[in-house]
C-alpha positions as a Python dict, from the first residue, in 0.01 Angstrom:
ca = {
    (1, 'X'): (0, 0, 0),
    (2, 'X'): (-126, 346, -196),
    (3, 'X'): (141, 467, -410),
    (4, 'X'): (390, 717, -265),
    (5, 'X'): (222, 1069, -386),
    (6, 'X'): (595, 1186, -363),
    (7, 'X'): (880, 1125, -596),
    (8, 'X'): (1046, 856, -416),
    (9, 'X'): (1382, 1110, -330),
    (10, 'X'): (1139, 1343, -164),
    (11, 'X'): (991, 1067, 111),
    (12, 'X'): (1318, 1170, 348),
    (13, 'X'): (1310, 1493, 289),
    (14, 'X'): (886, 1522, 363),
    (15, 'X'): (997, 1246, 681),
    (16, 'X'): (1179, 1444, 841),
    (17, 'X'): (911, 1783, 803),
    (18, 'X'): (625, 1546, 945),
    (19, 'X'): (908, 1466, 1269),
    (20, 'X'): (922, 1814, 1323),
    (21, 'X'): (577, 1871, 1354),
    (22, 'X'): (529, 1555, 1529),
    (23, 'X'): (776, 1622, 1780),
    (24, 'X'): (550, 1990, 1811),
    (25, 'X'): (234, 1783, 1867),
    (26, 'X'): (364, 1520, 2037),
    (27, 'X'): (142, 1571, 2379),
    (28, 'X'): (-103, 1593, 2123),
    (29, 'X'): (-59, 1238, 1968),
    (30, 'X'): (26, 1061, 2276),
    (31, 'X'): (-353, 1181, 2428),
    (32, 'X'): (-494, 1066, 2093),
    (33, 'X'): (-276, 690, 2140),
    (34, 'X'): (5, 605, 2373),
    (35, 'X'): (158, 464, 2074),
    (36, 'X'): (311, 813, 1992),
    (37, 'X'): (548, 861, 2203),
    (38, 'X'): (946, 939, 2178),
    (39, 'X'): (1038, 577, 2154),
    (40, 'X'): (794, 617, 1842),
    (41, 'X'): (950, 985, 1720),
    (42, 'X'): (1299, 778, 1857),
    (43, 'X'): (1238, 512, 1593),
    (44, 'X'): (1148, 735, 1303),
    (45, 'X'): (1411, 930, 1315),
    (46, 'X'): (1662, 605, 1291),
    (47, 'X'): (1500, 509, 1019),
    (48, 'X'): (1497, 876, 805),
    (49, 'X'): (1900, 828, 843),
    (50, 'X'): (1899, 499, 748),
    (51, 'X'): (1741, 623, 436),
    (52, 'X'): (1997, 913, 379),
    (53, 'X'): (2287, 679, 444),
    (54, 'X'): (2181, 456, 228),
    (55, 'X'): (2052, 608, -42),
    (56, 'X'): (2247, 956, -8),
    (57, 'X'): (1936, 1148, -143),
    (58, 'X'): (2056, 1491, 21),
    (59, 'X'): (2392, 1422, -130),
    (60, 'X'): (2257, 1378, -465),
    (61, 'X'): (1973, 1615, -452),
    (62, 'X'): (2239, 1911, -365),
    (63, 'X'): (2509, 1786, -607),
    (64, 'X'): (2201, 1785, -869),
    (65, 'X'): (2071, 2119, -817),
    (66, 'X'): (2420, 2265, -829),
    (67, 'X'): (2463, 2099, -1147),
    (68, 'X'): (2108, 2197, -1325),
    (69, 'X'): (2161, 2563, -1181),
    (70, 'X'): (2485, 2604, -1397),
    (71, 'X'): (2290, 2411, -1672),
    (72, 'X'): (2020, 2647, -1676),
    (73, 'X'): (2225, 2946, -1609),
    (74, 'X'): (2423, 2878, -1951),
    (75, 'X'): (2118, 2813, -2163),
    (76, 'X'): (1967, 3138, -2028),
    (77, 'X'): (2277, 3293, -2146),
    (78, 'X'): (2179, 3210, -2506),
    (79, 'X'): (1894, 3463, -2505),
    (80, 'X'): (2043, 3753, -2571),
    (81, 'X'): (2280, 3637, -2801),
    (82, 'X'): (1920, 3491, -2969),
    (83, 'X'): (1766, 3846, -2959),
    (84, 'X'): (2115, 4026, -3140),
    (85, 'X'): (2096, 3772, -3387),
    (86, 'X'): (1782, 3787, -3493),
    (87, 'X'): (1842, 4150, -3544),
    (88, 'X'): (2087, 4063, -3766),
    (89, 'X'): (1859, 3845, -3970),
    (90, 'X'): (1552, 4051, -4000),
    (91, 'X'): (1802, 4340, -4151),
    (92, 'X'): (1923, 4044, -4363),
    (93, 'X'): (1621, 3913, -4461),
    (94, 'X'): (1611, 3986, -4848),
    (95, 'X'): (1978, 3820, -4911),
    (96, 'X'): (1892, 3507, -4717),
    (97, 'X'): (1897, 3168, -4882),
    (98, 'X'): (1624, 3088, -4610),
    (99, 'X'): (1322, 3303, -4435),
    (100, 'X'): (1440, 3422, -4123),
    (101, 'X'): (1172, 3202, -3947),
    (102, 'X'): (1360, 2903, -4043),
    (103, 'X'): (1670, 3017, -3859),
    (104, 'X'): (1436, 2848, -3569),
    (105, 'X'): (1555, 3116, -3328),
    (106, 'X'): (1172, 3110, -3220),
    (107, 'X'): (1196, 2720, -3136),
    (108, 'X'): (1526, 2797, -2950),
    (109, 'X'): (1380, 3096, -2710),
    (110, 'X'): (1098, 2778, -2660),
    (111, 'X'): (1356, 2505, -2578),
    (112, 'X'): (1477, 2791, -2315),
    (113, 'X'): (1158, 2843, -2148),
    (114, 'X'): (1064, 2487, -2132),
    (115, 'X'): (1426, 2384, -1981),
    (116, 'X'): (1390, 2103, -2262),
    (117, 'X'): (1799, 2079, -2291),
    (118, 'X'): (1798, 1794, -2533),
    (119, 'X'): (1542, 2028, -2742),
    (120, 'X'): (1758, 2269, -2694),
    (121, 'X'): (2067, 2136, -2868),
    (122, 'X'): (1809, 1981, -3134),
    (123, 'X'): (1691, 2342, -3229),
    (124, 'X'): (2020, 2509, -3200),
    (125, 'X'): (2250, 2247, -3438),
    (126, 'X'): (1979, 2413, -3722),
    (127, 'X'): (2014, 2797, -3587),
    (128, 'X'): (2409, 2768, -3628),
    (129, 'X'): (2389, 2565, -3923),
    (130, 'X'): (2149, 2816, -4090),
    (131, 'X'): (2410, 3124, -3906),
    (132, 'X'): (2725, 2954, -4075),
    (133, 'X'): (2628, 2900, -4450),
    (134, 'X'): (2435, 3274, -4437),
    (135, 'X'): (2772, 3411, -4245),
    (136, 'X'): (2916, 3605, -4509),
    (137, 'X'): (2587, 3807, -4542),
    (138, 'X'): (2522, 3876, -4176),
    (139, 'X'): (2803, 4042, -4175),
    (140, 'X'): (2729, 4276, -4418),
    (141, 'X'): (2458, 4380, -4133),
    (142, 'X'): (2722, 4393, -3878),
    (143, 'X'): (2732, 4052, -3753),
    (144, 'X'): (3056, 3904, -3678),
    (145, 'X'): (3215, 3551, -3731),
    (146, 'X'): (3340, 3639, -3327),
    (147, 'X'): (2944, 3629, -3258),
    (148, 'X'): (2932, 3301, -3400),
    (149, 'X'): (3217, 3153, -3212),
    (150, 'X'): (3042, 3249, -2915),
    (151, 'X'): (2743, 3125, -2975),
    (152, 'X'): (2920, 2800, -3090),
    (153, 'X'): (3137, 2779, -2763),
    (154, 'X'): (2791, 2830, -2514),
    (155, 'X'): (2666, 2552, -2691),
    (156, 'X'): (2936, 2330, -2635),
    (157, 'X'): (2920, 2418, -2282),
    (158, 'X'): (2597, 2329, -2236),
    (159, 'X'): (2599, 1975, -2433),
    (160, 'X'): (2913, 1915, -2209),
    (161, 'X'): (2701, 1990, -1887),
    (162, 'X'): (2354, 1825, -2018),
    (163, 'X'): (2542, 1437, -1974),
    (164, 'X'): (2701, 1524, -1645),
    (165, 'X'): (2300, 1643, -1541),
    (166, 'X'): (2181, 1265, -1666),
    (167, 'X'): (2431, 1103, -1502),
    (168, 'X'): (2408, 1252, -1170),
    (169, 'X'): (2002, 1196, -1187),
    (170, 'X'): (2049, 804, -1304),
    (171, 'X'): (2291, 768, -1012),
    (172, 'X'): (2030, 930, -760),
    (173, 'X'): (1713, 695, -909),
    (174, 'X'): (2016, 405, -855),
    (175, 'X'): (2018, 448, -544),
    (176, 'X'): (1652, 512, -427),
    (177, 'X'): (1576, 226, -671),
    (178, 'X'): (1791, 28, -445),
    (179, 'X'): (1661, 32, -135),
    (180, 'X'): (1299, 114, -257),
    (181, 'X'): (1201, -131, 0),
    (182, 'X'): (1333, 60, 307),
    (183, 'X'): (1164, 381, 205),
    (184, 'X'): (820, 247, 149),
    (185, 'X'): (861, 135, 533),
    (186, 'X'): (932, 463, 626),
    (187, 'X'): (648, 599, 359),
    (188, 'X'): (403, 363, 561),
    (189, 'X'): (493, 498, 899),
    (190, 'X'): (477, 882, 767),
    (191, 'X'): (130, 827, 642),
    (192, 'X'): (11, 711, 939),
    (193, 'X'): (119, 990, 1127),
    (194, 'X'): (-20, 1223, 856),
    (195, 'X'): (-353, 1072, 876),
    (196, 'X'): (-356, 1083, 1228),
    (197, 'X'): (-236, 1457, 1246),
    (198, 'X'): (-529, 1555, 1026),
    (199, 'X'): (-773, 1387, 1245),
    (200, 'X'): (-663, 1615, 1552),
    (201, 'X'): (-680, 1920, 1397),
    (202, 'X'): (-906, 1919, 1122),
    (203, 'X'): (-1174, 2084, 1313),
    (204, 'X'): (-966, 2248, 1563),
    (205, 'X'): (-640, 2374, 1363),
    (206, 'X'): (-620, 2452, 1014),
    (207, 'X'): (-274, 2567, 973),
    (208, 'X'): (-149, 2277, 1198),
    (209, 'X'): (-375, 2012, 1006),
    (210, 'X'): (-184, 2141, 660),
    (211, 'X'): (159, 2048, 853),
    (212, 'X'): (5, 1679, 798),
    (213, 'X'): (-184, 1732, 475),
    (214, 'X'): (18, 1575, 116),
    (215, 'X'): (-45, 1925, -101),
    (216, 'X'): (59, 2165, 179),
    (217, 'X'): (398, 1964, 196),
    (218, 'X'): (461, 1942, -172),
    (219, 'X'): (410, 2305, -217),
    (220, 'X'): (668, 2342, 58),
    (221, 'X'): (923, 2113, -72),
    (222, 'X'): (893, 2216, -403),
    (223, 'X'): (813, 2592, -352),
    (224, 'X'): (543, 2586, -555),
    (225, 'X'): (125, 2645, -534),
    (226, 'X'): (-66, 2358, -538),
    (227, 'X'): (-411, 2244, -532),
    (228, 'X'): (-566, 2092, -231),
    (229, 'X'): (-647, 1761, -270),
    (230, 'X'): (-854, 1495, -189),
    (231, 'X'): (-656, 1369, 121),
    (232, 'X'): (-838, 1394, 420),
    (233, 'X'): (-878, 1078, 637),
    (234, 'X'): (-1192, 891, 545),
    (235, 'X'): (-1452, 816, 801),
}
């Protein structure tokens, strides 16, 4: 068998969008093979849940994203309190017992943008460090040992969220990893139905044919653009 051009937590989720156009097209498939028909859609369905059940992908997948949205939302929190301090430094800069670039406020906005959380922490442990033993002269600027706290506290928070984010994505790949074996049966079956949904309406339906086509569904599924690829059926 190919390999899965999904993450293996997606196949359930990109199942169940193929089912819905199948059940759509269904007249469709049955004309093209009697095989397709709702004992078929009947069977696939059975099989999606016995995925879910097992593996609890939509469980994890919303428990995760709740999770990684407060993550994110707290290390997006750090950028202003990056921009105030590096005010605070530049007016500082001749009293320093460092450059201001080696605060490594510059690597920290980075670490934000790149959602790099263990990067993150990395680059900020030298920011504070650099913060505390040049306190007593920041202040001077108008920076305030209350700023620090803060900025000390956020990070806490987020190296307190950033295990609770592993541990939640090592349970999911537990249980895919488990029954990895029932969802490449199901993969199988989906493919076939994808392949088979491109042959009907490549020539006939465009938007229909990208209901069955792998970088249609990924952009859906992951809300992003992507490139079309190579994927039609081969004659």
């Amino acid at each position: 068998m190919k390999k899965i051009p999904f993450r293996l937590e997606e196949v359930p989720v990109v199942a169940s969008m193929v089912m819905d156009s199948l059940n759509r097209d269904l007249a469709d498939f049955t004309a093209f093979s009697p095989k397709y028909d709702a004992v078929f859609v009947s069977d696939i369905a059975t099989k999606v849940k016995a995925v879910e059940v097992k593996t609890n992908t939509q469980v994890y997948i919303a428990q995760l994203k709740t999770i990684t949205t407060s993550l994110y939302n707290s290390t997006d929190s750090l950028r202003p309190l990056m921009t105030r301090l590096e005010g605070y430094v530049m007016l500082a800069k001749d009293e320093l017992n460092i450059a201001p670039a080696d605060f490594g406020i510059s690597d920290v906005r980075n670490k934000i943008g790149t959602k790099d959380v263990e990067g993150l922490l990395d680059k900020l442990a030298i920011t504070l460090m650099h913060t505390t033993n040049n306190l007593a002269v920041l202040e001077t600027k108008g920076f305030t040992a209350e700023a620090l706290t803060e900025l000390e506290t956020l990070t806490e928070a987020i190296r307190s969220k950033n295990p609770e984010q592993n541990l939640k994505m090592d349970e999911k790949e537990a249980g895919v990893q488990a029954n990895l074996g029932l969802i490449k049966e199901l993969w199988e079956i989906i493919a076939e139905v994808m392949d088979i949904g491109k042959r009907l309406y490549k020539y006939d339906d465009t938007e229909k044919t990208g209901d069955y086509t792998i970088s249609t569904i990924k952009s859906r599924i992951r809300h992003e653009g992507s490139a079309p690829e190579p994927d039609d059926p081969q004659p």
